[in-house]
Coordinates of C-alpha atoms and ligand atoms in Angstrom, one line a residue:
X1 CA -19.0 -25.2 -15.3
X2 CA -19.7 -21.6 -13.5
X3 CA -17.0 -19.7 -12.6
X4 CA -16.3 -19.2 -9.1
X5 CA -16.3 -16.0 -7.4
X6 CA -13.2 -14.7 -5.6
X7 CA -13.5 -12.2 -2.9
X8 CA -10.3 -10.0 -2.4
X9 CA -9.8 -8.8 0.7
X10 CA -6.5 -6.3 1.1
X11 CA -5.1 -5.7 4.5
X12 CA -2.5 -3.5 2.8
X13 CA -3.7 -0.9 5.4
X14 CA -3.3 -3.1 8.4
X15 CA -0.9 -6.1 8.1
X16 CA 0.7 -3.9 5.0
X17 CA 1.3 -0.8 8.0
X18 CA 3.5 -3.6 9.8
X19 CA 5.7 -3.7 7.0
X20 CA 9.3 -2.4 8.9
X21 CA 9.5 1.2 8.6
X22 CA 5.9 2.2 7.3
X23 CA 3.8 4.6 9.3
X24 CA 0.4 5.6 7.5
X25 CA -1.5 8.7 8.8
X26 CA -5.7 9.1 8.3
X27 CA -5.2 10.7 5.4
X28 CA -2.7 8.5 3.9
X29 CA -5.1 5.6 4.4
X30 CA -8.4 7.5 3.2
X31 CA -6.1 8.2 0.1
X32 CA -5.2 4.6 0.0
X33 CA -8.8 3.7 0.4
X34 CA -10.1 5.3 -1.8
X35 CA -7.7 3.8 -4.5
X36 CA -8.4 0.4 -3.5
X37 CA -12.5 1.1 -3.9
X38 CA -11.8 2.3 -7.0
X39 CA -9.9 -0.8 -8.2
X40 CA -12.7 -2.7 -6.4
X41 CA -11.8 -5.0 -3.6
X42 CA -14.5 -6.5 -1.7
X43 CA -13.1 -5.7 1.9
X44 CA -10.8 -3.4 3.4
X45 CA -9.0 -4.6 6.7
X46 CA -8.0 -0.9 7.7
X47 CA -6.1 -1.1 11.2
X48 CA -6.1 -2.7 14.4
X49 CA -8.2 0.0 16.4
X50 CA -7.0 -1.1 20.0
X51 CA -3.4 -0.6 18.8
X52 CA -3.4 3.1 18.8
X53 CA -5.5 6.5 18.6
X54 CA -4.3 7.1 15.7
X55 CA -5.1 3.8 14.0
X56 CA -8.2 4.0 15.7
X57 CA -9.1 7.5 14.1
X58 CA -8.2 6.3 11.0
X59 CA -10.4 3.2 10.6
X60 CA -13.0 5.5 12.2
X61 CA -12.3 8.5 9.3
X62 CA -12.4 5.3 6.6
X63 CA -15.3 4.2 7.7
X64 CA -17.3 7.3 7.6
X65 CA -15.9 8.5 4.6
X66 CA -15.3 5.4 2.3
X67 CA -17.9 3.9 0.6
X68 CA -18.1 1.0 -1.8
X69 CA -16.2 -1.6 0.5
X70 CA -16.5 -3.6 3.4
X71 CA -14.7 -2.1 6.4
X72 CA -13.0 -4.4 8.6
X73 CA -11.2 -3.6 11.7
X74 CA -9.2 -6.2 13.4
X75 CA -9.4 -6.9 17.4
X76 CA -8.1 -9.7 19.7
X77 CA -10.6 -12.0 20.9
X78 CA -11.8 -9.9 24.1
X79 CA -14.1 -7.7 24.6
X80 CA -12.2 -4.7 25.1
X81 CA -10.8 -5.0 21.7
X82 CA -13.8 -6.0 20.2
X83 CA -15.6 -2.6 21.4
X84 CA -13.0 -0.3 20.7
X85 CA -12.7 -2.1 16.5
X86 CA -16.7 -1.5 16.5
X87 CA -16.7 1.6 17.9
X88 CA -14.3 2.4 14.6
X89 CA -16.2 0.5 12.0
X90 CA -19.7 0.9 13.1
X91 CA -19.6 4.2 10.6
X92 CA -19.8 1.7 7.6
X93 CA -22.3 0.7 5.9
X94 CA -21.0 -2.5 5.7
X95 CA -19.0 -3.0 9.0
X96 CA -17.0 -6.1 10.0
X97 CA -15.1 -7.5 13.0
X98 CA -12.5 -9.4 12.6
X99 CA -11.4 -11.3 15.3
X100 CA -8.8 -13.9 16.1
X101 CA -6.7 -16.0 18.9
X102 CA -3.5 -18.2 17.8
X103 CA -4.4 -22.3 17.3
X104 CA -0.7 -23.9 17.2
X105 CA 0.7 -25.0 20.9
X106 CA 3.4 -23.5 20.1
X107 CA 1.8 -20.3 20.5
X108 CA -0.8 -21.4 23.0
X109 CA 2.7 -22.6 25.3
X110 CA 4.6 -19.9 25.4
X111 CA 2.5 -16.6 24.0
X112 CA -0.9 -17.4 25.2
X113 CA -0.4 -19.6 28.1
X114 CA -3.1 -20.9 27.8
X115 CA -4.5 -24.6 27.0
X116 CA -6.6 -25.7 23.9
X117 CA -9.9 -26.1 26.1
X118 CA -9.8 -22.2 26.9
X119 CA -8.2 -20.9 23.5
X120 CA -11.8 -22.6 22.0
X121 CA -13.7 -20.8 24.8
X122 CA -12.5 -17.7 24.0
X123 CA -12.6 -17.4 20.6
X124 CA -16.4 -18.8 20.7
X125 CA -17.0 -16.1 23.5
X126 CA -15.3 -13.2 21.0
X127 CA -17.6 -14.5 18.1
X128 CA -20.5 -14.4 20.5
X129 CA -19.8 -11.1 21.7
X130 CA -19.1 -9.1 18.3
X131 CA -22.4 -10.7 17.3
X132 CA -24.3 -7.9 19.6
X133 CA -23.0 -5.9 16.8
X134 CA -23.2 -6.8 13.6
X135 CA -23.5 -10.3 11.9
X136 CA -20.4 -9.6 9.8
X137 CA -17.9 -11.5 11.9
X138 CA -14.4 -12.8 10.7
X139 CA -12.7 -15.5 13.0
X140 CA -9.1 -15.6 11.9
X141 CA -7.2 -19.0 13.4
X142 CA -3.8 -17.2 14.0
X143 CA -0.5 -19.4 13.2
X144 CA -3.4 -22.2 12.0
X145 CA -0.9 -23.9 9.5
X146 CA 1.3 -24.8 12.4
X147 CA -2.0 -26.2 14.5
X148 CA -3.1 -29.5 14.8
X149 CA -5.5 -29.8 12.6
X150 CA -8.2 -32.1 14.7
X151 CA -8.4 -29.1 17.1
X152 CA -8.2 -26.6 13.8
X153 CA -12.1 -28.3 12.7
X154 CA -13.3 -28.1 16.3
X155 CA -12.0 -24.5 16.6
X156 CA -13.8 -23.6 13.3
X157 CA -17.2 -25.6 14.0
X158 CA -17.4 -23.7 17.2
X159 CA -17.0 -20.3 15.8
X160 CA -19.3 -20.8 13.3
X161 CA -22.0 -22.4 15.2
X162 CA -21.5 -19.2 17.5
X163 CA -22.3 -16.9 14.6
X164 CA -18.4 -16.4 12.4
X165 CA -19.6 -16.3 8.8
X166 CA -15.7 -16.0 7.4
X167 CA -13.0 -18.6 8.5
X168 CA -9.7 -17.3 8.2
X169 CA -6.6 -19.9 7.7
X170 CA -3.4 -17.7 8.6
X171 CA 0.1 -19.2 7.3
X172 CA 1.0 -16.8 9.8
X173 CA 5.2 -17.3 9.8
X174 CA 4.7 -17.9 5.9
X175 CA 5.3 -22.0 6.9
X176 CA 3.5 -24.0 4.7
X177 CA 4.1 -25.0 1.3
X178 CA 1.6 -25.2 -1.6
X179 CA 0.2 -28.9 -1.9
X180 CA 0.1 -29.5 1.9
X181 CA -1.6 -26.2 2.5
X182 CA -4.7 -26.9 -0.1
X183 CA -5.2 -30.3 1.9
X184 CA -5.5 -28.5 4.9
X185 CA -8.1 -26.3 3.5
X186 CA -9.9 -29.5 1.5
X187 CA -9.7 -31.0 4.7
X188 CA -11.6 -28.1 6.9
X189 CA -14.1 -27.8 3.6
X190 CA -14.6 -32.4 4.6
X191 CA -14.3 -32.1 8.7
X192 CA -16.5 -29.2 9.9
X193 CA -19.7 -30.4 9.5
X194 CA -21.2 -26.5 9.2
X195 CA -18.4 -25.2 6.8
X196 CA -21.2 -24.8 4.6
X197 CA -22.5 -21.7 6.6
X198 CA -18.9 -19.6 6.4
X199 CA -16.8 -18.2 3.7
X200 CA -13.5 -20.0 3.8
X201 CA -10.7 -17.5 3.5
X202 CA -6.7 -17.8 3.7
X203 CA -3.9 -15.7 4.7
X204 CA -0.5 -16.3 3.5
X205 CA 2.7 -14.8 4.7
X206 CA 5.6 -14.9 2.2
X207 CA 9.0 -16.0 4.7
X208 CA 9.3 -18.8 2.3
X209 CA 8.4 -16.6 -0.9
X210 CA 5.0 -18.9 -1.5
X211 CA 2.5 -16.6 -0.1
X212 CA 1.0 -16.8 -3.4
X213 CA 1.7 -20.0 -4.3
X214 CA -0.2 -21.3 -1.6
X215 CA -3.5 -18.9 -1.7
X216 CA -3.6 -20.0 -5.2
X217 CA -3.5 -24.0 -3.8
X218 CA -5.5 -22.7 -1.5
X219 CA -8.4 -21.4 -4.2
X220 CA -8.4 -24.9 -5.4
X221 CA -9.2 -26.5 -2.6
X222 CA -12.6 -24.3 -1.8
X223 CA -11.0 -21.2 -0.6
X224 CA -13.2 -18.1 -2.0
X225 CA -11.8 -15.2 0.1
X226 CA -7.9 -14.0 -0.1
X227 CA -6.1 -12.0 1.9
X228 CA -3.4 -9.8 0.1
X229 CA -1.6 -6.7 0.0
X230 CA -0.4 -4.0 -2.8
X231 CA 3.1 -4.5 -3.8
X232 CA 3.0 -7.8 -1.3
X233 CA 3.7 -5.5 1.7
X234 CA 3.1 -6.8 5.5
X235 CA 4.9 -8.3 8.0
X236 CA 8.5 -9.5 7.7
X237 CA 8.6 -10.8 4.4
X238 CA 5.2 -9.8 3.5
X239 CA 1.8 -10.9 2.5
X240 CA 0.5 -12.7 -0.9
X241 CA 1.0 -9.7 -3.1
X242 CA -3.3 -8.6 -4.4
X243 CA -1.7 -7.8 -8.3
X244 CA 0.1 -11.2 -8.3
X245 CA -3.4 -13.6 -7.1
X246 CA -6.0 -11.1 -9.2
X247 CA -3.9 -11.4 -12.0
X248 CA -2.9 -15.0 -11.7
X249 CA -6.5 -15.9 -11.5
X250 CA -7.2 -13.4 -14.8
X251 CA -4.8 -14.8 -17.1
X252 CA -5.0 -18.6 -16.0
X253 CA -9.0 -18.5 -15.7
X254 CA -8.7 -21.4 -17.4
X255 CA -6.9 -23.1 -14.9
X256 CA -8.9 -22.2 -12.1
X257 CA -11.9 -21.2 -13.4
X258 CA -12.5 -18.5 -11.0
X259 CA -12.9 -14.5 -11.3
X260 CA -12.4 -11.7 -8.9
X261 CA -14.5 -8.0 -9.1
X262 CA -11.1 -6.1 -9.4
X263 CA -10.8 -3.4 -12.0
X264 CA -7.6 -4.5 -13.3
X265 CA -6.6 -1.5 -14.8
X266 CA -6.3 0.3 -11.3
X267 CA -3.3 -2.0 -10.1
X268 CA -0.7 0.0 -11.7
X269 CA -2.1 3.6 -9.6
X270 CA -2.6 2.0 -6.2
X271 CA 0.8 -0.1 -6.6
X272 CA 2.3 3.5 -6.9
X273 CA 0.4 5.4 -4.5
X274 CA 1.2 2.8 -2.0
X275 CA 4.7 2.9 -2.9
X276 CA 4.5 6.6 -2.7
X277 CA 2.5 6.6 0.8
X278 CA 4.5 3.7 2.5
X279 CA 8.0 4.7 0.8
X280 CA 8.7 1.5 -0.1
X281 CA 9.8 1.4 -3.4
X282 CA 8.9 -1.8 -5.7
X283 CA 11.6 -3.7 -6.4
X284 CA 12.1 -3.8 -10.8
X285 CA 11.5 -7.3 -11.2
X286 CA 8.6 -7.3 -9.0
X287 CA 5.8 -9.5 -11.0
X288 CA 3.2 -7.5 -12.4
X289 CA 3.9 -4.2 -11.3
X290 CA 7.6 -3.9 -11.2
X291 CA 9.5 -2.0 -14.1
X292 CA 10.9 -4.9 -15.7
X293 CA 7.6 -6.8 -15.7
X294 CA 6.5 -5.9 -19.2
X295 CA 10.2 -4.9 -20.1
X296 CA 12.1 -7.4 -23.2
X297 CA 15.5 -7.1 -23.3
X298 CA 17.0 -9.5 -25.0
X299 CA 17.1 -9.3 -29.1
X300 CA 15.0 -12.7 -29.6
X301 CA 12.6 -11.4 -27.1
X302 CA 11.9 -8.1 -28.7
X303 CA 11.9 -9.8 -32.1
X304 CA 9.5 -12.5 -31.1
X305 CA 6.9 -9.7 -29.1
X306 CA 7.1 -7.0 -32.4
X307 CA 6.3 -9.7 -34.6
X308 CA 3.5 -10.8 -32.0
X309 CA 3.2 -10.2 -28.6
X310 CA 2.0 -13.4 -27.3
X311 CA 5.2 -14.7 -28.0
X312 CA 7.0 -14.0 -25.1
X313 CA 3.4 -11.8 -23.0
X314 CA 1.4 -13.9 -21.7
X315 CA -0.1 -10.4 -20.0
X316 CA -1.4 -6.7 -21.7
X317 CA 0.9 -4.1 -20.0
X318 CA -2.9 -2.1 -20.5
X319 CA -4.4 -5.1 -18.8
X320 CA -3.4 -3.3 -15.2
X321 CA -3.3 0.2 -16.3
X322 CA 0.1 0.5 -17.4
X323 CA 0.4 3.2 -20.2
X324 CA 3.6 2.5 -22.7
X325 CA 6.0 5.0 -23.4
X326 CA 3.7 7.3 -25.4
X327 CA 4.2 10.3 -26.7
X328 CA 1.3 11.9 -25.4
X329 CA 1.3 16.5 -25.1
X330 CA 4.1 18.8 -26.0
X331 CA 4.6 22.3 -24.6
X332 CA 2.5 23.6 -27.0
X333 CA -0.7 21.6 -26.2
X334 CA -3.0 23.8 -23.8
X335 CA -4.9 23.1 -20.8
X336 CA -8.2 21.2 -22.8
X337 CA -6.1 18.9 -24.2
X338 CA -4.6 18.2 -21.3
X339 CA -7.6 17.9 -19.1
X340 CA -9.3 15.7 -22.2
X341 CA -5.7 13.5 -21.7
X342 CA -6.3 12.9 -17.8
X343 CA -9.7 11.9 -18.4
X344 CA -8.4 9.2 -21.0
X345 CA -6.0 7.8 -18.6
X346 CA -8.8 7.8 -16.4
X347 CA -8.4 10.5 -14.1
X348 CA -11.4 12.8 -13.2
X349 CA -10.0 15.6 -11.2
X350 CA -11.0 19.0 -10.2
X351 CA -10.5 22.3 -11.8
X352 CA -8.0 23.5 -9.2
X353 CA -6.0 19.9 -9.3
X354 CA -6.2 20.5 -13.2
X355 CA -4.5 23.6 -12.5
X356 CA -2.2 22.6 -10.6
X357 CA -0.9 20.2 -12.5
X358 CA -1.4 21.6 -15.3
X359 CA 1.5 24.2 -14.6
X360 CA 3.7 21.4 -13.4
X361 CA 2.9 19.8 -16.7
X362 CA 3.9 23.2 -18.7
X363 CA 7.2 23.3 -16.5
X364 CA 7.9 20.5 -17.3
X365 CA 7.9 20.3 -21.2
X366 CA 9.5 23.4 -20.6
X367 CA 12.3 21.5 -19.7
X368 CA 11.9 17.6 -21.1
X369 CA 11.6 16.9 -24.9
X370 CA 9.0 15.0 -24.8
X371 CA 6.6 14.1 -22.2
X372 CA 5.2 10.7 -21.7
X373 CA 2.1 9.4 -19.9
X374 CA 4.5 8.0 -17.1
X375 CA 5.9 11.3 -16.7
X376 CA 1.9 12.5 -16.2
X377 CA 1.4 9.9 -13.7
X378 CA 4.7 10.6 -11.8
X379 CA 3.2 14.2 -11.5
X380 CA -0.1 12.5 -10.4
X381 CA 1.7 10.8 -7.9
X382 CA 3.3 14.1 -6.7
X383 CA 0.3 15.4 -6.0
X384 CA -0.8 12.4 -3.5
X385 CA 2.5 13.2 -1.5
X386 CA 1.5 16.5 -0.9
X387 CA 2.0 17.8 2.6
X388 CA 0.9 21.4 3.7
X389 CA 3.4 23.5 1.9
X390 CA 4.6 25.4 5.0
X391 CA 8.1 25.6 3.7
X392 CA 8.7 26.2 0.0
X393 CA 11.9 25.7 -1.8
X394 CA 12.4 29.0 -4.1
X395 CA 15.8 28.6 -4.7
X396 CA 19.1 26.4 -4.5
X397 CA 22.6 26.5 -5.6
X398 CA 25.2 24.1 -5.7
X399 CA 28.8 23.7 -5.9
X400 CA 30.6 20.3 -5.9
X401 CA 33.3 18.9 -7.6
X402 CA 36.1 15.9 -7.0
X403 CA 38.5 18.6 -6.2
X404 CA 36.6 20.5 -3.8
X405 CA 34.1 20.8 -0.6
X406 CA 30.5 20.2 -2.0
X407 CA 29.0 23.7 -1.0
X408 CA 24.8 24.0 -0.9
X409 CA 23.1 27.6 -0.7
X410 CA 19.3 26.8 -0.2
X411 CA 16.6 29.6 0.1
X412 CA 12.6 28.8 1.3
X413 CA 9.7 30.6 2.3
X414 CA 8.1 30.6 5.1
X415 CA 4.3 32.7 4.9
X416 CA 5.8 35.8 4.1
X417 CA 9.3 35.3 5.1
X418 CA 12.3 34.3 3.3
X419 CA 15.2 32.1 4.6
X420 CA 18.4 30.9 3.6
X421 CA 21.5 29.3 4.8
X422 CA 24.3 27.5 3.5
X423 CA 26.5 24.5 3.9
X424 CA 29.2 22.4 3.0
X425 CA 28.7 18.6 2.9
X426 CA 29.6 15.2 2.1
X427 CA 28.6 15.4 -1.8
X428 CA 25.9 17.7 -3.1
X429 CA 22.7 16.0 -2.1
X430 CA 24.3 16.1 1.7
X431 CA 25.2 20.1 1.5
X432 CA 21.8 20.7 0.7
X433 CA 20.3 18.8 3.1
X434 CA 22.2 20.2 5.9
X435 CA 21.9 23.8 3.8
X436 CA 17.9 23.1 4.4
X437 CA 18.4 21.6 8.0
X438 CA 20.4 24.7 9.2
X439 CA 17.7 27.3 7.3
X440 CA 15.0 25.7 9.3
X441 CA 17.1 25.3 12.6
X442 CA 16.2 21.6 13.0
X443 CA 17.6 18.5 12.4
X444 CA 16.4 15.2 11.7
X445 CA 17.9 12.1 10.6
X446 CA 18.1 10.5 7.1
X447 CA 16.8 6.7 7.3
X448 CA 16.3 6.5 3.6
X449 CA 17.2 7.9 -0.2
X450 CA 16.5 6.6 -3.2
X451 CA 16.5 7.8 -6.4
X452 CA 15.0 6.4 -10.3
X453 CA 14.4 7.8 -13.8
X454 CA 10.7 7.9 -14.1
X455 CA 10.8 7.0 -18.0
X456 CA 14.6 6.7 -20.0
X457 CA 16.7 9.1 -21.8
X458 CA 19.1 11.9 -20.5
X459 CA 16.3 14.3 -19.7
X460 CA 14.4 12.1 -18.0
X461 CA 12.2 12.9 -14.8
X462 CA 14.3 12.1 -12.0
X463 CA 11.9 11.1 -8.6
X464 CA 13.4 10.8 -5.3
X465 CA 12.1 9.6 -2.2
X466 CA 13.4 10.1 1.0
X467 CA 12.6 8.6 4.7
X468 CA 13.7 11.1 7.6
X469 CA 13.0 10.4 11.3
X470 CA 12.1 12.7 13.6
X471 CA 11.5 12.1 17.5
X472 CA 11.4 8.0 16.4
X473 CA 8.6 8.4 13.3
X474 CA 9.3 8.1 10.1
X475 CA 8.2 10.7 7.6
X476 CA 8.2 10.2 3.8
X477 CA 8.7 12.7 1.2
X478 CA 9.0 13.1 -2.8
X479 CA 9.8 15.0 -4.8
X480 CA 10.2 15.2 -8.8
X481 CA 12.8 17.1 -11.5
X482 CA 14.6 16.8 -14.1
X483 CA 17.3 17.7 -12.0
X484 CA 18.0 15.4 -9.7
X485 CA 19.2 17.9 -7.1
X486 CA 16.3 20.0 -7.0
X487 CA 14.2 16.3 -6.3
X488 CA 16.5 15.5 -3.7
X489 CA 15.7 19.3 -2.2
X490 CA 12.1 18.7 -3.0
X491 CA 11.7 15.7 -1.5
X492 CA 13.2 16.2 1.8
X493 CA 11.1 19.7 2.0
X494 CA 8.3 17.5 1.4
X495 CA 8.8 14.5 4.1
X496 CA 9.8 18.1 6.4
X497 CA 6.8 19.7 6.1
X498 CA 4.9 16.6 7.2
X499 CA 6.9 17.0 10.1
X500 CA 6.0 20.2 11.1
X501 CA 2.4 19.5 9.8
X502 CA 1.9 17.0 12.6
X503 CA 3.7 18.8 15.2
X504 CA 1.4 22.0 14.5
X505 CA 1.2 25.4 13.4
X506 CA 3.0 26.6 15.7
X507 CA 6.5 25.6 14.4
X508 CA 8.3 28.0 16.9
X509 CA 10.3 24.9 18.5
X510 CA 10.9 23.6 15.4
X511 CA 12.9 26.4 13.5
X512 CA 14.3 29.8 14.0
X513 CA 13.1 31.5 11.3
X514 CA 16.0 34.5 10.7
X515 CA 14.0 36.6 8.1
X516 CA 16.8 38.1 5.3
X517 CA 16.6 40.8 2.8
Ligands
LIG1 O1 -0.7 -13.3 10.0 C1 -1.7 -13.4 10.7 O2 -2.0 -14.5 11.3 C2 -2.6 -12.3 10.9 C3 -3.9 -12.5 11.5 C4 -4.2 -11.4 12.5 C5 -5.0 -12.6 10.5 O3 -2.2 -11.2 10.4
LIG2 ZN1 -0.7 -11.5 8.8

């Protein structure tokens, strides 16, 4: 029997942006974009265009600029919406709207107000409408697990007679459960009569921790799109998590006799990226990506996986990119075995990026032992954290002790200025902070810290990231030492220049630069 063909669609950018606490600029989502055509997903749901101008430049920028993907930009199902999400996509060369209205009374009673007669109208009239536009429309049935399912078939019959050629099934609140939610979708595939002439696809929430669970049921039934998210990210509790279906449909192909176009060994980068870009840090037993995921602990385990591995893997840690803890340059290798190294773990940068990282690399083994692959990476991911380097951290010093008042001297450059300042603090991460925040005469507030050894041993790389607010936005920043002061430092430098990046140049209100000798 042929294989089936699974089309991945990630929303990380949109429903993965709702996540609490994640903000994602243009270029954060160009990055992120560009990542995700590289590990080859078929559509990329970018933002909600109405929502904001910033979301709405950013779906425009990916759509200009990203190519490789479908670009799909998500509006309410009125025509205001509808214009402003083409207006964004039409840049693509493979544009899609995707539209939807909520199915379940509960939400036609006391969100919509409206009755099922004119929720159908309306979503037939969206379809209708984004069909002066392109013919790549996606009618999503919001909160459809909760609907009544008679009305669910005439909803989707309508839409598709009207032009829709995807069907979305939204577990919107994460509801349903596996076995009742692939009857559901075998009974659309039996009840709409011109199911035939639309792509079934399903989006599972994750309140009940069965997001996946139930795309998977979902598959069987005669789903063949899936909506996901890297690292599982979205709303509340999240979406189905994209490593968790791609590589549940990889390893049990058997099972479900289905494939999916993802490069499998990108998973590991984006996971990381995102995690970089979003700040939200994947938790260690996370499947698949998570740093216990390939880990064996006990005795009987390792014993079992030395002898062979399929004892207790039932997965390649190389399968999605991950590179074990190899031993890869020392401080004596130079910059063409370096560059030849990249390439191998499948990076192609430029010769400035090369450079660049290049004398982080040399720094580095200056100070580490040994220098491992994930060490490279960590670097890598460094570098997709940059922010304009308006301030500089040249220098820090710091005194703590249980006996005494944690003091922090920190010095910076700013252009061709030099400032300093110290502090006392709660602890030494806290002095320097507040050494850094006095120096730069602003203050923000500290939402989030959070610190992890990027590979074991006592000189391990230490990475920090940090969430600061400033005027109620988030900021991320990261930063990377053996040190774990000096990534602390780093790091909030790093989420502070974004700060001043987006305010503008002119940093004036910002920070009283005192220039010192
Ligand atoms: O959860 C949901 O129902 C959604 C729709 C907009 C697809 O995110
Ligand atoms: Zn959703």
């Amino acid at each position: 029997m042929t294989k089936k063909r699974i089309y991945i669609f990630d929303t990380t950018l949109r429903d993965g942006e709702q996540s609490p606490g994640v903000s994602l600029n243009i270029q954060d989502k160009l990055e992120i974009a560009r990542e995700l055509v590289k590990m080859r997903v078929d559509i990329i749901e970018v933002g909600f265009p109405i929502a904001s101008v910033g979301d709405f430049e950013a779906v425009k920028a990916v759509a200009q600029n990203i190519k490789g993907a479908v670009i799909a930009g998500l509006a309410r199902a009125n025509e205001k919406d509808i214009d402003r999400a083409w207006e964004a996509v039409q840049y693509s060369d493979a544009p899609r709207i995707h539209t939807f209205i909520a199915t379940s009374d509960i939400h036609l009673q006391y969100k919509l107000k409206m009755n099922r007669e004119q929720v159908l109208a309306r979503a037939v009239e969206a379809v209708a409408y984004a069909k002066k536009f392109t013919s790549d429309i996606e009618f999503s049935a919001e909160d459809a697990s909760r609907s009544d399912t008679a009305f669910l078939y005439k909803v989707y019959e309508a839409v598709i007679a009207a032009g829709a050629k995807t069907i979305n099934v939204s577990d919107t609140v994460g509801y349903t459960t596996p076995r009742e939610f692939g009857n559901l979708i075998r009974g659309i595939r039996e009840n709409v009569p011109n199911i035939d002439q639309a792509v079934i696809s399903v989006h599972c929430h994750n309140d009940l921790g069965m997001g996946v669970a139930n795309s998977l049921a979902a598959l069987e039934n005669g789903a063949q799109q899936l909506e996901c998210t890297m690292n599982g990210l979205g709303e509340r509790a999240g979406n189905a998590a994209l490593e968790e279906l791609v590589m549940a449909i990889l390893t049990r192909q058997d099972y479900y006799n289905a494939y999916t176009n993802i490069n499998t060994q990108q998973i590991y980068r984006t996971s990381r990226i995102v995690s970089a870009l979003t700040g939200v840090n994947v938790q260690p037993n996370k499947a698949i990506v998570g740093a216990n995921a390939f880990a064996h602990e006990s005795g009987i385990h390792q014993h079992g996986v030395l002898n062979n591995s399929s004892t207790y893997e039932i997965m390649k840690p190389e399968t999605i990119g991950l590179q074990t803890n190899k031993l890869v340059l020392g401080k004596h290798s130079g910059r063409h075995a370096f560059e030849d190294h990249l390439k191998e773990l499948g990076h192609n940068l430029s010769a400035d990026e090369i450079n660049v990282l290049f004398t982080k690399f040399k720094a580095l083994a200056d100070k580490k032992k040994v220098v491992f692959d994930r060490d490279i990476e960590a670097l890598l991911d460094e570098k997709v954290a940059v922010a304009p380097e308006i301030y500089e951290l040249i220098y820090y010093h710091i005194s703590s002790g249980n006996q005494t008042i944690a003091t922090g001297t920190v010095r910076l450059k700013y252009g061709e200025k030099i400032i300093e300042a110290a502090c006392t603090g709660d602890g030494p991460v806290d002095a320097c902070f507040k050494a850094i925040e006095q120096a730069l005469g602003l203050k923000v507030e500290l939402e989030d810290y959070f610190l992890k050894a990027v590979t074991s041993g006592e000189d391990a790389l230490g990475e920090v990231t940090v969430k600061i607010n400033k005027n109620g936005k988030s900021y991320i920043g990261r930063g990377l030492s053996t040190d774990i002061i000096e990534a602390s430092a780093k790091a909030f430098v790093n989420a502070i220049n974004k700060v001043v990046a987006e305010v503008g140049e002119d940093t004036s209100e910002l920070s009283e630069v005192t220039s010192t000798p």
